[in-house]
Structures are given as structure tokens and as C-alpha cells.
Coordinates of C-alpha atoms in Angstrom, one line a residue:
Chain P
M230 CA 0.0 0.0 0.0
K231 CA 1.4 3.4 -0.9
L232 CA 0.1 6.7 0.4
N233 CA 0.9 10.1 -0.9
L234 CA 0.7 12.3 2.2
S235 CA 1.0 15.5 0.3
S236 CA -1.7 14.7 -2.2
D237 CA -4.9 16.7 -2.4
T238 CA -6.9 13.6 -1.6
P239 CA -7.7 13.1 2.1
I240 CA -5.5 10.4 3.6
Y241 CA -8.4 8.3 4.8
L242 CA -9.8 8.2 1.3
Q243 CA -6.4 7.1 0.0
I244 CA -6.3 4.3 2.5
A245 CA -9.7 3.1 1.4
E246 CA -8.8 3.3 -2.2
A247 CA -5.5 1.6 -1.7
I248 CA -7.1 -1.4 0.0
E249 CA -9.8 -1.5 -2.7
D250 CA -7.1 -1.5 -5.4
D251 CA -5.4 -4.5 -3.7
I252 CA -8.7 -6.3 -3.7
L253 CA -9.4 -5.5 -7.3
K254 CA -5.9 -6.7 -8.3
G255 CA -6.5 -9.9 -6.4
I256 CA -3.7 -9.2 -4.0
L257 CA -6.3 -9.4 -1.2
E258 CA -8.6 -12.2 -1.7
E259 CA -12.0 -12.8 -0.1
E260 CA -11.6 -13.6 3.6
A261 CA -8.0 -12.5 3.6
Q262 CA -6.9 -10.4 6.5
V263 CA -6.7 -6.7 5.8
I264 CA -4.0 -4.4 7.3
S265 CA -5.0 -3.1 10.7
T266 CA -5.5 0.4 11.8
T267 CA -2.5 0.1 14.1
E268 CA -0.3 -1.1 11.3
I269 CA -1.4 1.7 9.0
S270 CA -1.0 4.2 11.8
V271 CA 2.5 3.1 12.8
N272 CA 3.9 2.4 9.4
F273 CA 2.8 5.6 7.8
K274 CA 3.0 7.7 10.9
I275 CA -0.6 8.9 10.8
N276 CA -3.1 9.3 13.5
P277 CA -5.1 6.2 14.2
A278 CA -8.4 8.1 13.9
T279 CA -7.5 8.9 10.3
A280 CA -6.5 5.3 9.6
G281 CA -9.7 4.2 11.3
K282 CA -11.8 6.5 9.2
G283 CA -10.5 4.9 6.0
I284 CA -11.1 1.4 7.4
N285 CA -14.6 2.3 8.6
L286 CA -15.5 3.6 5.2
L287 CA -14.9 0.2 3.7
V288 CA -16.8 -1.5 6.6
D289 CA -19.8 0.8 6.0
E290 CA -19.7 -0.2 2.3
G291 CA -19.6 -3.8 3.2
I292 CA -16.2 -4.3 1.5
I293 CA -14.5 -5.5 4.6
Y294 CA -15.8 -6.7 8.0
K295 CA -14.6 -7.0 11.5
K296 CA -13.9 -10.2 13.3
R297 CA -13.9 -9.3 17.0
G298 CA -10.6 -9.8 18.6
V299 CA -8.9 -10.9 15.4
G300 CA -9.0 -8.1 12.8
M301 CA -10.4 -6.9 9.5
F302 CA -11.2 -9.3 6.7
V303 CA -12.2 -8.9 3.1
S304 CA -15.9 -9.6 2.6
V305 CA -17.3 -12.1 0.2
G306 CA -18.2 -10.4 -3.0
A307 CA -16.0 -7.4 -2.1
K308 CA -14.3 -7.3 -5.5
E309 CA -17.7 -7.2 -7.3
K310 CA -18.9 -4.5 -4.9
I311 CA -15.9 -2.4 -5.6
L312 CA -16.1 -2.8 -9.3
Q313 CA -19.7 -1.8 -9.2
K314 CA -18.9 1.2 -7.1
R315 CA -16.2 2.3 -9.4
I316 CA -18.4 1.8 -12.5
D317 CA -21.1 3.9 -10.9
N318 CA -18.6 6.6 -10.1
F319 CA -17.4 6.4 -13.6
Y320 CA -20.9 7.0 -14.8
E321 CA -21.4 9.9 -12.4
N322 CA -18.1 11.6 -12.9
Y323 CA -17.6 11.1 -16.6
I324 CA -20.7 9.9 -18.5
A325 CA -23.3 12.0 -16.8
V326 CA -21.1 15.1 -17.2
L327 CA -20.4 14.2 -20.8
I328 CA -24.1 13.8 -21.6
D329 CA -24.8 17.1 -19.8
E330 CA -22.1 18.9 -21.7
A331 CA -23.1 17.3 -25.0
S332 CA -26.7 18.3 -24.7
K333 CA -25.6 21.9 -23.9
L334 CA -23.6 21.9 -27.1
N335 CA -26.3 20.0 -29.0
I336 CA -24.1 17.1 -29.9
S337 CA -26.1 14.1 -31.1
K338 CA -25.7 10.6 -29.8
A339 CA -24.3 9.4 -33.1
E340 CA -21.7 12.1 -33.0
I341 CA -20.7 11.1 -29.5
I342 CA -20.3 7.5 -30.6
K343 CA -18.1 8.7 -33.5
M344 CA -16.0 10.7 -31.0
I345 CA -15.6 7.7 -28.8
E346 CA -14.4 5.6 -31.7
R347 CA -12.0 8.3 -32.6
G348 CA -10.6 8.2 -29.1
K349 CA -10.1 4.4 -29.3
I350 CA -7.7 4.8 -32.2
K351 CA -5.5 7.0 -30.2
Chain W
M134 CA 1.4 10.6 51.1
K135 CA 3.6 7.6 50.2
D136 CA 5.7 10.0 48.2
I137 CA 7.0 11.5 51.4
I138 CA 9.1 8.4 52.1
K139 CA 10.2 8.2 48.5
V140 CA 11.3 11.8 48.6
A141 CA 13.3 11.2 51.8
K142 CA 14.8 8.2 50.2
Y143 CA 15.9 10.2 47.3
F144 CA 17.3 13.1 49.3
L145 CA 19.3 10.6 51.5
R146 CA 20.6 8.7 48.5
D147 CA 21.6 12.0 46.9
S148 CA 23.6 13.1 49.9
R149 CA 25.2 9.7 50.4
Q150 CA 28.3 10.4 48.4
A151 CA 28.9 13.7 50.1
V152 CA 28.5 12.1 53.5
M153 CA 30.9 9.3 52.7
I154 CA 33.5 11.7 51.4
F155 CA 33.1 13.9 54.5
Y156 CA 33.8 11.0 56.8
A157 CA 36.6 9.8 54.7
I158 CA 38.3 13.2 55.0
T159 CA 37.4 13.4 58.7
I160 CA 39.0 10.1 59.5
F161 CA 42.0 10.9 57.5
L162 CA 42.4 14.2 59.3
V163 CA 41.9 12.6 62.6
L164 CA 44.5 10.0 62.0
F165 CA 46.9 12.7 60.9
L166 CA 46.2 14.8 64.0
F167 CA 46.3 11.7 66.1
Y168 CA 49.8 10.9 65.1
M169 CA 50.7 14.5 65.5
S170 CA 49.4 14.8 69.0
N171 CA 50.8 11.4 70.0
G172 CA 54.2 12.2 68.6
L173 CA 54.3 15.7 70.2
N174 CA 52.9 14.5 73.6
G175 CA 56.2 12.7 74.2
Q176 CA 58.1 16.0 74.1
P177 CA 58.3 18.1 77.2
G178 CA 56.2 21.3 77.2
T179 CA 53.9 20.3 74.4
E180 CA 50.4 19.3 74.9
A181 CA 48.4 18.9 71.8
S182 CA 44.8 18.0 71.9
F183 CA 42.2 18.2 69.2
G184 CA 38.5 18.1 69.1
G185 CA 35.3 19.5 68.1
L186 CA 34.7 17.5 65.0
G187 CA 31.0 18.0 65.6
F188 CA 31.6 21.6 64.5
G189 CA 32.7 20.3 61.1
V190 CA 29.6 18.2 60.9
M191 CA 27.5 21.2 61.6
I192 CA 29.1 23.2 58.8
F193 CA 28.8 20.2 56.5
L194 CA 25.1 19.9 57.1
F195 CA 24.5 23.6 56.8
V196 CA 26.2 23.6 53.4
S197 CA 24.4 20.4 52.4
G198 CA 21.1 22.0 53.2
L199 CA 22.1 24.9 51.1
N200 CA 23.3 22.9 48.2
S201 CA 20.7 20.3 47.7
F202 CA 17.6 22.3 47.5
K203 CA 17.5 23.5 43.9
T204 CA 18.4 20.3 42.1
N205 CA 16.2 18.2 44.3
F206 CA 13.3 20.5 44.0
K207 CA 13.5 20.5 40.2
F208 CA 13.8 16.7 40.0
M209 CA 10.9 16.2 42.4
L210 CA 8.8 18.6 40.3
A211 CA 9.7 16.6 37.1
N212 CA 8.2 13.6 38.9
S213 CA 5.0 15.5 39.7
V214 CA 5.6 15.3 43.5
S215 CA 3.5 17.8 45.4
R216 CA 5.2 20.6 47.2
R217 CA 3.8 19.3 50.4
D218 CA 5.4 15.9 49.9
I219 CA 8.7 17.5 48.9
Y220 CA 8.6 19.5 52.2
F221 CA 7.8 16.6 54.5
G222 CA 10.1 14.3 52.7
G223 CA 12.9 16.8 53.2
I224 CA 12.2 17.1 56.9
L225 CA 12.1 13.3 57.2
A226 CA 15.4 13.0 55.4
F227 CA 17.1 15.7 57.5
V228 CA 15.9 14.2 60.7
I229 CA 17.3 10.9 59.7
L230 CA 20.5 12.4 58.5
A231 CA 21.0 14.6 61.6
G232 CA 20.3 11.6 63.8
F233 CA 22.7 9.4 61.9
M234 CA 25.5 11.9 62.1
A235 CA 24.8 12.6 65.7
I236 CA 25.3 8.9 66.5
M237 CA 28.4 8.8 64.3
D238 CA 29.9 11.8 66.1
M239 CA 29.3 10.2 69.4
V240 CA 30.8 6.9 68.4
M241 CA 33.8 8.6 67.0
S242 CA 34.2 10.9 70.0
Q243 CA 34.1 8.0 72.5
F244 CA 36.7 6.2 70.5
F245 CA 39.0 9.2 70.2
M246 CA 38.5 10.1 73.8
A247 CA 39.6 6.7 74.9
T248 CA 42.7 6.7 72.6
S249 CA 43.9 10.2 72.8
S250 CA 43.3 13.6 74.3
Y251 CA 40.2 14.4 72.3
Q252 CA 37.3 16.6 73.2
S253 CA 34.1 16.5 71.3
F254 CA 32.3 19.7 70.4
Y255 CA 29.8 19.0 73.2
G256 CA 32.6 18.1 75.6
Q257 CA 34.3 21.4 74.9
I258 CA 31.3 23.3 75.9
Y259 CA 29.7 21.3 78.7
G260 CA 32.5 19.3 80.2
E261 CA 33.6 15.8 79.7
E262 CA 31.1 13.8 81.7
K263 CA 29.9 10.8 79.9
R264 CA 26.3 11.6 79.5
L265 CA 25.6 9.8 76.3
I266 CA 21.9 10.7 75.8
A267 CA 22.5 14.3 76.6
E268 CA 25.3 14.4 74.1
F269 CA 23.3 12.7 71.4
L270 CA 20.3 15.0 71.9
W271 CA 22.6 18.0 71.8
N272 CA 24.4 16.8 68.6
F273 CA 21.1 16.0 67.0
A274 CA 19.6 19.4 67.8
V275 CA 22.6 21.3 66.6
F276 CA 22.8 19.3 63.4
L277 CA 19.1 19.6 62.7
F278 CA 19.4 23.3 63.3
A279 CA 22.3 23.6 60.8
V280 CA 20.6 21.6 58.0
S281 CA 17.2 23.3 58.4
S282 CA 18.7 26.8 58.4
G283 CA 20.7 26.0 55.3
W284 CA 17.6 24.6 53.5
M285 CA 15.4 27.6 54.5
I286 CA 18.0 30.1 53.4
T287 CA 18.4 28.5 50.0
M288 CA 14.6 28.4 49.6
L289 CA 14.5 32.1 50.4
Y290 CA 17.1 32.8 47.8
Y291 CA 15.5 30.6 45.2
K292 CA 12.1 32.1 45.6
S293 CA 13.3 35.7 45.6
G294 CA 13.9 37.9 42.7
K295 CA 17.2 39.7 42.1
L296 CA 16.3 42.7 44.3
M297 CA 15.1 40.5 47.1
K298 CA 18.3 38.4 47.0
I299 CA 20.5 41.5 47.5
F300 CA 18.2 42.7 50.3
I301 CA 18.4 39.3 52.1
S302 CA 22.1 39.2 51.8
F303 CA 22.3 42.5 53.6
I304 CA 20.1 41.5 56.5
P305 CA 22.8 40.0 58.6
V306 CA 24.9 43.1 58.1
I307 CA 22.0 45.3 58.9
I308 CA 21.3 43.4 62.1
I309 CA 24.9 43.6 63.2
F310 CA 25.1 47.3 62.6
T311 CA 21.7 47.9 64.3
V312 CA 22.8 46.0 67.3
I313 CA 26.1 47.9 67.5
G314 CA 24.2 51.1 67.1
F315 CA 21.8 50.3 69.9
N316 CA 24.6 49.1 72.0
N317 CA 26.4 52.3 71.7
A318 CA 23.3 54.3 72.4
T319 CA 22.5 52.4 75.5
D320 CA 26.1 52.2 76.8
G321 CA 26.5 48.6 76.3
K322 CA 23.2 47.4 77.9
V323 CA 22.1 45.7 74.7
V324 CA 25.0 43.4 74.4
N325 CA 24.8 42.5 78.1
A326 CA 21.1 41.7 77.7
M327 CA 21.9 39.6 74.7
W328 CA 24.7 37.8 76.5
D329 CA 22.4 37.0 79.4
F330 CA 19.9 35.7 77.0
F331 CA 22.4 33.4 75.2
V332 CA 23.7 32.1 78.5
R333 CA 20.3 31.2 79.7
V334 CA 19.2 29.8 76.4
F335 CA 22.2 27.6 75.9
G336 CA 22.3 26.4 79.4
F337 CA 25.5 28.1 80.5
T338 CA 24.2 28.8 83.9
D339 CA 25.4 27.2 87.1
N340 CA 24.8 23.6 86.4
Y341 CA 25.7 23.8 82.7
S342 CA 22.6 22.1 81.6
S343 CA 22.7 21.3 77.9
Y344 CA 19.0 20.6 77.7
N345 CA 18.3 24.3 77.5
A346 CA 20.4 24.4 74.4
V347 CA 18.8 21.3 73.0
L348 CA 15.4 23.0 73.3
T349 CA 16.7 26.2 71.8
F350 CA 18.2 24.5 68.8
I351 CA 15.2 22.3 68.2
L352 CA 12.9 25.3 68.4
T353 CA 15.0 27.2 66.0
A354 CA 15.0 24.2 63.6
V355 CA 11.2 24.0 63.9
T356 CA 11.0 27.7 63.1
A357 CA 13.2 27.3 60.1
F358 CA 11.0 24.4 58.9
G359 CA 8.0 26.5 59.6
L360 CA 9.3 29.3 57.4
S361 CA 10.3 26.7 54.8
Y362 CA 6.7 25.5 54.6
V363 CA 5.5 29.0 53.9
L364 CA 8.1 29.3 51.2
V365 CA 7.5 26.0 49.5
R366 CA 3.8 26.3 49.4
K367 CA 3.5 28.1 46.0
M368 CA 7.0 27.9 45.0
R369 CA 7.2 28.3 41.2
L370 CA 9.7 26.6 39.0
K371 CA 12.0 29.3 37.8
E372 CA 13.1 29.8 34.2
Chain R
M207 CA -10.9 9.1 31.8
S208 CA -9.2 12.5 32.1
T209 CA -10.9 15.5 30.6
I210 CA -8.9 18.6 31.1
Q211 CA -10.8 21.8 31.6
I212 CA -9.1 25.1 31.5
K213 CA -11.3 28.0 32.7
E214 CA -10.5 31.6 32.2
L215 CA -6.8 31.1 32.9
S216 CA -4.7 34.2 33.0
M217 CA -1.0 34.6 33.7
R218 CA 1.1 37.6 34.0
Y219 CA 4.9 38.1 34.0
G220 CA 5.6 41.5 35.3
N221 CA 3.8 43.8 32.8
T222 CA 3.3 41.2 30.1
L223 CA 0.1 39.2 29.9
A224 CA 1.4 35.8 28.9
L225 CA -2.0 34.1 28.9
D226 CA -5.2 36.1 28.4
N227 CA -8.3 34.5 29.8
V228 CA -7.8 31.2 28.2
S229 CA -10.6 28.6 28.2
L230 CA -10.2 25.2 26.7
T231 CA -11.5 21.7 27.1
L232 CA -9.4 18.7 26.1
E233 CA -11.3 15.5 25.7
P234 CA -9.4 12.4 26.7
N235 CA -7.6 10.0 24.4
K236 CA -6.6 12.2 21.5
I237 CA -3.3 13.4 20.2
Y238 CA -3.3 17.1 20.3
G239 CA -0.8 19.5 18.7
L240 CA -0.2 22.7 20.6
L241 CA 1.1 25.1 18.1
G242 CA 2.2 28.7 18.6
R243 CA 5.0 31.1 17.8
N244 CA 7.9 31.8 20.1
G245 CA 6.5 33.6 23.1
A246 CA 2.9 32.9 22.2
G247 CA 2.3 31.2 25.6
K248 CA 2.7 27.5 24.8
T249 CA 5.2 26.7 27.5
T250 CA 3.4 29.0 30.0
L251 CA 0.2 27.0 29.4
L252 CA 1.9 23.7 29.8
N253 CA 3.7 24.9 33.0
L254 CA 0.4 25.9 34.5
L255 CA -1.2 22.7 33.5
T256 CA 1.5 20.7 35.3
N257 CA 1.6 22.8 38.4
K258 CA 5.1 24.2 37.8
I259 CA 3.8 27.7 38.1
Y260 CA 0.7 29.3 39.5
P261 CA -1.9 31.3 37.5
H262 CA -3.0 34.8 38.4
S263 CA -6.6 33.9 37.8
G264 CA -8.7 31.1 36.5
D265 CA -8.7 27.4 37.2
I266 CA -7.6 24.1 35.7
A267 CA -9.5 20.9 36.4
F268 CA -9.0 17.2 35.6
D269 CA -12.3 15.4 35.5
G270 CA -13.9 18.2 37.4
E271 CA -11.4 18.3 40.2
S272 CA -9.3 21.4 40.4
I273 CA -5.6 20.8 40.2
F274 CA -5.1 23.4 43.0
S275 CA -7.2 21.5 45.5
Q276 CA -5.5 19.8 48.4
K277 CA -6.2 16.2 47.5
H278 CA -5.4 16.5 43.8
S279 CA -2.5 14.4 42.6
Q280 CA -0.5 15.4 39.5
K281 CA 0.4 11.8 38.9
K282 CA -2.0 11.4 36.0
I283 CA 0.3 13.6 34.0
Y284 CA 3.8 13.2 32.7
Y285 CA 5.4 16.3 31.3
M286 CA 8.5 16.1 29.1
M287 CA 9.9 19.6 29.4
E288 CA 12.2 21.3 26.9
K289 CA 14.1 22.5 29.9
N290 CA 16.0 19.8 31.8
L291 CA 15.0 19.2 35.3
F292 CA 17.0 16.1 35.8
P293 CA 20.1 16.1 38.0
L294 CA 23.2 16.3 35.7
G295 CA 25.1 13.7 37.7
L296 CA 22.5 11.0 37.6
K297 CA 22.8 8.1 35.2
I298 CA 20.0 7.5 32.8
K299 CA 19.3 4.1 34.3
E300 CA 19.0 5.7 37.7
I301 CA 16.6 8.2 36.3
F302 CA 14.5 5.3 35.0
K303 CA 14.7 3.8 38.4
W304 CA 13.6 6.9 40.2
T305 CA 10.8 7.6 37.7
K306 CA 9.5 4.1 38.5
E307 CA 9.4 5.0 42.2
F308 CA 7.3 8.1 41.6
Y309 CA 5.3 6.7 38.7
P310 CA 4.5 3.1 39.6
E311 CA 3.0 2.5 36.1
F312 CA 6.3 3.3 34.5
N313 CA 7.4 0.4 32.3
L314 CA 11.1 -0.2 32.8
D315 CA 11.4 -3.0 30.2
Y316 CA 9.8 -0.8 27.6
A317 CA 12.1 2.1 28.5
N318 CA 15.1 -0.1 28.2
S319 CA 14.0 -1.5 24.8
L320 CA 13.4 2.0 23.6
A321 CA 16.9 3.0 24.8
N322 CA 18.2 0.1 22.7
K323 CA 16.3 1.2 19.6
F324 CA 17.6 4.7 19.9
G325 CA 21.1 3.7 20.8
L326 CA 21.0 5.5 24.1
D327 CA 23.7 4.6 26.6
V328 CA 21.8 4.3 29.9
S329 CA 25.0 4.0 32.0
K330 CA 26.0 7.5 31.0
T331 CA 25.0 10.5 33.1
V332 CA 22.6 13.2 31.9
K333 CA 25.6 15.6 31.6
E334 CA 27.3 13.3 29.2
Q335 CA 24.4 13.2 26.7
S336 CA 24.4 15.2 23.6
T337 CA 21.4 17.6 22.9
G338 CA 19.8 14.9 20.7
Y339 CA 20.2 12.2 23.3
T340 CA 19.0 14.5 26.1
S341 CA 15.7 14.8 24.2
I342 CA 15.7 11.1 23.5
F343 CA 16.1 10.0 27.1
K344 CA 13.5 12.5 28.2
A345 CA 11.1 11.3 25.5
I346 CA 11.7 7.7 26.5
V347 CA 10.8 8.5 30.1
A348 CA 7.6 10.2 29.0
L349 CA 6.6 7.4 26.7
A350 CA 7.3 4.7 29.3
S351 CA 5.5 6.5 32.1
N352 CA 2.1 5.3 30.9
A353 CA 0.6 8.4 32.3
R354 CA -3.0 9.1 31.3
I355 CA -2.0 12.5 30.1
T356 CA 1.4 12.7 28.4
I357 CA 2.8 16.0 27.3
F358 CA 5.8 16.4 25.0
D359 CA 7.4 19.9 24.6
E360 CA 9.7 19.8 21.6
P361 CA 10.3 16.1 21.8
V362 CA 12.5 15.8 18.7
L363 CA 14.8 18.8 19.4
G364 CA 18.2 17.9 18.1
L365 CA 17.2 14.4 16.8
D366 CA 18.5 13.2 13.5
A367 CA 15.9 12.2 10.8
N368 CA 16.2 8.5 11.7
H369 CA 15.6 9.1 15.3
R370 CA 12.7 11.4 14.6
E371 CA 11.1 8.6 12.6
I372 CA 11.6 6.1 15.4
F373 CA 10.0 8.5 17.9
Y374 CA 6.9 9.1 15.9
K375 CA 6.5 5.4 15.2
E376 CA 7.0 4.4 18.8
L377 CA 4.7 7.2 20.0
L378 CA 1.9 5.9 17.7
A379 CA 2.6 2.2 18.5
S380 CA 2.3 3.0 22.2
Y381 CA -0.7 5.2 21.6
N382 CA -2.5 2.6 19.5
E383 CA -1.9 -0.1 22.2
N384 CA -2.7 2.2 25.1
P385 CA -4.8 5.2 24.2
R386 CA -4.3 8.3 26.3
T387 CA -4.3 12.0 26.0
V388 CA -1.2 13.2 24.3
I389 CA -0.2 16.8 23.8
I390 CA 2.7 17.6 21.5
S391 CA 4.0 21.2 21.5
T392 CA 6.3 21.8 18.6
H393 CA 7.5 24.2 15.9
L394 CA 7.9 21.3 13.4
I395 CA 4.3 21.6 12.2
E396 CA 4.5 19.8 8.9
E397 CA 6.3 16.9 10.3
V398 CA 3.8 16.3 13.0
A399 CA 0.6 17.2 11.1
N400 CA -0.4 13.7 10.2
V401 CA 0.2 12.3 13.7
L402 CA -2.2 14.8 15.3
E403 CA -5.9 14.4 15.6
E404 CA -6.6 17.9 16.8
V405 CA -4.7 21.1 16.7
I406 CA -4.8 24.0 19.2
I407 CA -3.3 27.2 18.0
I408 CA -2.2 29.8 20.6
N409 CA -1.2 33.3 19.6
A410 CA -0.2 36.2 21.8
G411 CA -1.6 34.5 24.9
R412 CA -5.0 33.6 23.3
I413 CA -6.4 30.4 21.9
I414 CA -7.3 31.3 18.3
L415 CA -8.3 27.8 17.2
K416 CA -9.1 24.3 18.4
K417 CA -10.1 22.0 15.6
S418 CA -9.5 18.5 14.3
V419 CA -6.8 18.6 11.7
E420 CA -9.1 17.2 9.1
E421 CA -11.7 19.8 9.7
L422 CA -9.2 22.6 9.7
L423 CA -7.6 21.5 6.4
S424 CA -10.9 21.0 4.7
S425 CA -12.0 24.5 5.7
A426 CA -9.2 26.2 3.8
Y427 CA -7.7 25.9 0.3
T428 CA -4.9 27.6 -1.6
I429 CA -5.7 29.4 -4.9
S430 CA -2.8 30.4 -7.2
G431 CA -2.1 31.8 -10.6
E432 CA -1.6 35.2 -12.2
K433 CA -1.7 38.0 -9.7
E434 CA -4.5 40.0 -11.2
N435 CA -6.7 36.9 -11.7
V436 CA -6.1 35.8 -8.1
D437 CA -7.1 39.2 -6.9
K438 CA -10.3 39.0 -8.9
Y439 CA -11.1 35.6 -7.4
L440 CA -10.4 36.9 -3.9
Q441 CA -12.9 39.7 -4.2
G442 CA -15.5 39.3 -1.4
R443 CA -13.6 36.3 0.1
E444 CA -11.9 35.9 3.4
Y445 CA -8.3 35.0 2.9
V446 CA -5.7 34.4 5.5
S447 CA -2.5 35.0 3.7
A448 CA -1.2 35.8 0.3
E449 CA 2.2 35.5 -1.3
T450 CA 3.3 37.3 -4.5
L451 CA 6.3 36.3 -6.6
G452 CA 6.5 38.5 -9.6
K453 CA 3.4 38.0 -11.6
F454 CA 2.5 34.9 -9.6
K455 CA 0.3 35.0 -6.5
S456 CA -1.1 32.4 -4.2
A457 CA -3.4 32.9 -1.3
I458 CA -5.0 30.8 1.4
V459 CA -8.8 31.2 1.5
L460 CA -10.6 30.3 4.6
A461 CA -13.7 28.6 3.3
D462 CA -15.2 25.2 2.9
L463 CA -13.8 23.2 0.1
Q464 CA -17.3 22.9 -1.3
S465 CA -17.6 26.6 -1.7
R466 CA -14.7 26.7 -4.2
D467 CA -15.8 28.4 -7.3
E468 CA -14.4 26.0 -9.8
G469 CA -16.0 27.7 -12.7
L470 CA -14.5 31.1 -11.9
A471 CA -11.1 29.5 -11.2
K472 CA -11.1 27.7 -14.5
K473 CA -12.1 30.9 -16.3
L474 CA -9.3 32.8 -14.6
E475 CA -6.8 29.9 -15.1
L476 CA -6.2 29.5 -11.4
D477 CA -5.2 26.3 -9.6
F478 CA -6.6 24.9 -6.4
T479 CA -4.2 23.1 -4.1
K480 CA -4.5 21.5 -0.7
T481 CA -3.3 23.8 2.0
E482 CA -0.6 22.6 4.3
L483 CA -1.0 22.9 8.0
Q484 CA 2.2 24.9 8.4
Q485 CA 1.2 27.4 5.8
L486 CA -2.2 27.8 7.3
F487 CA -0.6 28.3 10.7
I488 CA 1.8 30.9 9.4
G489 CA -1.1 32.8 7.8
L490 CA -3.2 32.7 10.9
T491 CA -0.5 33.8 13.3
N492 CA 1.2 36.4 11.2
S493 CA -0.4 39.5 12.5

């Protein structure tokens, strides 16, 4: 896991994303143990509340779960959940905006498809 | 509360080295003087005697009291000891120390008296009768007086600002000059009265009772400790 | 627990008002950063908190009990002072021993293992330690004290980068295992920013801010670009500091990140960047 402490993205979000990335890449499989708040806190020298916030974010989304007295583990179906979340985000951040902008500029659907194909070549 | 004993333990431990060195030097000096007096005693017309080592102890304790305060106060504060505990711990330590050195002095005096012409501090003032308890009490009282005054004086200095320090340093001088002044004004009556007072208070009257002196010294020590309490109560750590 | 309540605390040194009616509540089990310029009143506040000096007015209470009351014990707190209160002739291992006497919770094994990690020679005296190692042994004592409230005043003064790294990691490891109230007073703001949970800024004897680091950093942002354009953007906005370098200007705006006018910024060709704690601190305390 790599964190960029001087990036614009809040650290707790970076932690959540980094763990998600590991799950997506298959480095962390279902039921595998996830790095603990303490380990994150000590290794990256960040306050445990911040580390905890990132972990809790994933717990709230059902991506990881807590086994009392043992630690955090990857939930079943986590990979799919993350993919879905990212795809939804992709739609929100890119597609919805694209459609919005396109309708403002009166670009037709066919023209958009042409542009996408143009993009592919690059 | 338990801290009082720990404070005393620390104070005593801290003075251990100084006390050992003191006795080492004392014994060395005594042996030296012993040989001197023994060697000389053989010659006609010479009579050497030595004594009064208790006086040295008194000075030592006074200086100890002076010396130890600042470093010990800071260290105790670093350990979050309350000023009350520092105060009582100090008293406990001084009582133990004075008692210990009083006994040591007596033991040494008895030994020297038996082996040479030695007179202890007490003996020089009150005569050489072997009144062990009286001598111990007297030693103890004098030593306690010495260490408590030293301690109180340092506290006074530590707590005072620059101006106060200068003022305090002049007090003994002022007192002396005042007394001299009054004495001259009353044709010597002041010094006479003072002399009478001292004689009575130190038991120099007809039967040379040392118990008056013991009482005086203990009372003075208690006064010094009392003043110290007032001083230590809201004593701030200085920059 | 150990909530610290400071109520209307004032402290005067001669004619200077070192602390001006300071009121503050510190909830337990957080790592606080006490930040302030030289002479702002940090050390005075900490000295008052730990009973080294007495205030002119006001009160300080731990869990409701005033620290000036007869039965109060200061043993809940351990204060690592910048100033050295330890006898110069004592060996470090003796200091460990005596600290254990006065702080029964002091963990001697932990202290020794930390000494090992830092390469501290515990058989040397205080006098014989370098500046860095003086800070190190004092920090070790504070860490191993296990006090409910642990205060560090400039803990990494004189420490090389490797040792500073060890310190922060050990602090966090200990804190994670054994949560307590930690207060770090330091000038090394950027270095400590991520370790802190909350930050308290004191300026000229007054508390100007007490916020979680996250909340603070998300309530400010830096805008930069060509000077005239930046000025246009800053119209009607509260900004805390601005720096101009030739035609380039950057300013820290005190506003919610949500309120950033991205449209305007894009039009004026300005960039938004995250504000760093140190920059924000400098801006807030520059007057």
C-alpha cells in the first residue's frame, strides 16, 4: 500500500482506495486479513483516527468486515462491490457530465459515438 | 502521602556520596592529627589536643542544606511530586541524617577520647562527663538546626527575585550594625542583655545544663522548617 | 478518563500578559498538537497545566477536580519539558529507576527496549548526553511513564531524521496499544501534522483555534495563478495570507472546500491546491 501524504486527496480516502485496489488486483482475496488500523498508523506515521476512518469507510460499504478480537477481513463479493462502485462513479463523474455537456452543445448521440471511436484509435 | 518516604529516600541517596567523602576526609584528618598529638605528647612542654569534629559536621550539614535544594526541587517537580510531599520528605530526610551523624559523632568521640586527648564539640562546651543521651540530643539538635537553616536560606534565595536576594544578603549586616548602634546608644546594655539571653538559652548557667540548648536549637530548627513551609507552598519553577 | 478543563486562565509576567483569559477543554484519548509562535504562551500554558507555576486567575480541572485543590495528585500527567529538570550527575538508568518510584506505572522494560532502539547509553549520566540524546532519554521516560496525560514539549529537538522517525512510530505504537491524552508542543508543524488528531493554536496568549486537523484543512484551500486573476477571485472572500512572486500570486482562502468556485477558477486559469497545516498556521499567526 502506498500513500501520498502531500496529495490533495484526504488520507483516509487514499487508504480506502489503496485497499480497494489491492482487492481488485487480487492481492487481497476474499476472507483475507486486511492491514489493521494500528499497522497503518505506525507504518505511515498517521493518527489512528484517520486510519480508522478509512477502514470504517470500507466497513460501511460492506467491502471489509470486523472479526472481534482478530482483525479486519475482506468480505465475500468485495471485488464485485468495488467494481460496481467504481463503475457507478465512472458514470457519475464522466458519462453524466459528458451527456450534460453534450446536450448543452447540441451534440447528437451518433456524434458522441463517433468521437468515442476516434478516441479508441489513439 | 507515600511520596514523602520516596522523597526522603531520594534526598538521602543523593547526599550519600557527600557524607561518605566527609567521613573519609574526617577520618584521614583525625588519623593525621592523632599521630601529630601522640608524637608531640612525648616532648616536654607540648600538649596537643584536638577536638570539636562535631563543629565540622554542623558546617557540612548547613552547606548540604544549602546545596541540595535547587536540584532536588527540580527533580521532584519533574516527577510531579506535590510541594507538600517534597517538604515533609525533606524534613524526614534531614531528621534521619541529623540523627545518623549525631550517633556517628558520638561513636567517634568515644573512640577518640579513649585513645587520645580528644574533646568533642559537646565536651568542649559542657565538660567531659559521659552523658551519652544528653550528648546525642545536643548533637542531633545542633545538626538539625544547621541543616534546616541551610535549607530555609536556599529556599529564600530561590524564591526571591534579584532585588530580594540582595536585600536578604544584607540582612545579617543590617542586624549587626543595628545591634552595634543600639549598644552604643544604651552604653553597652544591649550586648549585656543579649549575653544574658544566650547564656540562659544555651544552658551556660550554674549547672551547665545542655537541655536548654537542645530546646533552643530544636525550636530554631522548627521555626526554620515552619518558614520553609510557607516558602515552599506556592514555589514556582524558575526559568 | 481524564478530561482537562481550563477555565479563564490568565498569567502575567511583570507587565506582560502571557495568557489572556484562556478557556479550553481537552477531551481524553486524543493526540493534540499545541502550536504557537515563540513567546505565544505554549510553555506557560503547559507549565500551568502541570503545576510548575501558578496562575493569576482562573482554574484548571482534571475530570472536574481542580488541580489546585488539596487532594489532587498530579500523577496522572507526565510532562516532558524542553528545559532539563534532571540532576546532571544521575545516570539514565538511575533516572529510569527513580521515575518508576514516583510513577509506579512506569514500564522499565519498555524504557530499556526504547533506549536500545535509539542507541541510548543508559549507563552514562545526563551531563554526558548530547542535545539529541537528552531529548531522547526524556522522551523515553515520558513514553514509558504510561501516564493518562502525556505532554511532549519539543520532543525531537536535536534528533536526526532516523531518530525522529523512530520517535513518531514508537509514539503511535504506544498510543495505539494504550490510548491516552497526548499533547505535543512543537514548531515542526508539517512533520507532526499527520500524527495529530486535533490542533490547538495559541497566539499572543490567546487560543485562536481548536479543531481537528481534518476539519481545519478542509476549511481552507490555496488558490494560485496570475496575480490579477487571483485578486479577482479573492474579491469578497476571506483570505488568511497571500504571497506574491513577480506575476504569480497564491493565497489561502478560509472557506469550505465545497464553496470553491471551480468555474470562476477555470475561467481565470487558477489552480486549487491543498493547504498545508504549516502554511495555514503561518497565515493565521502572522499579525
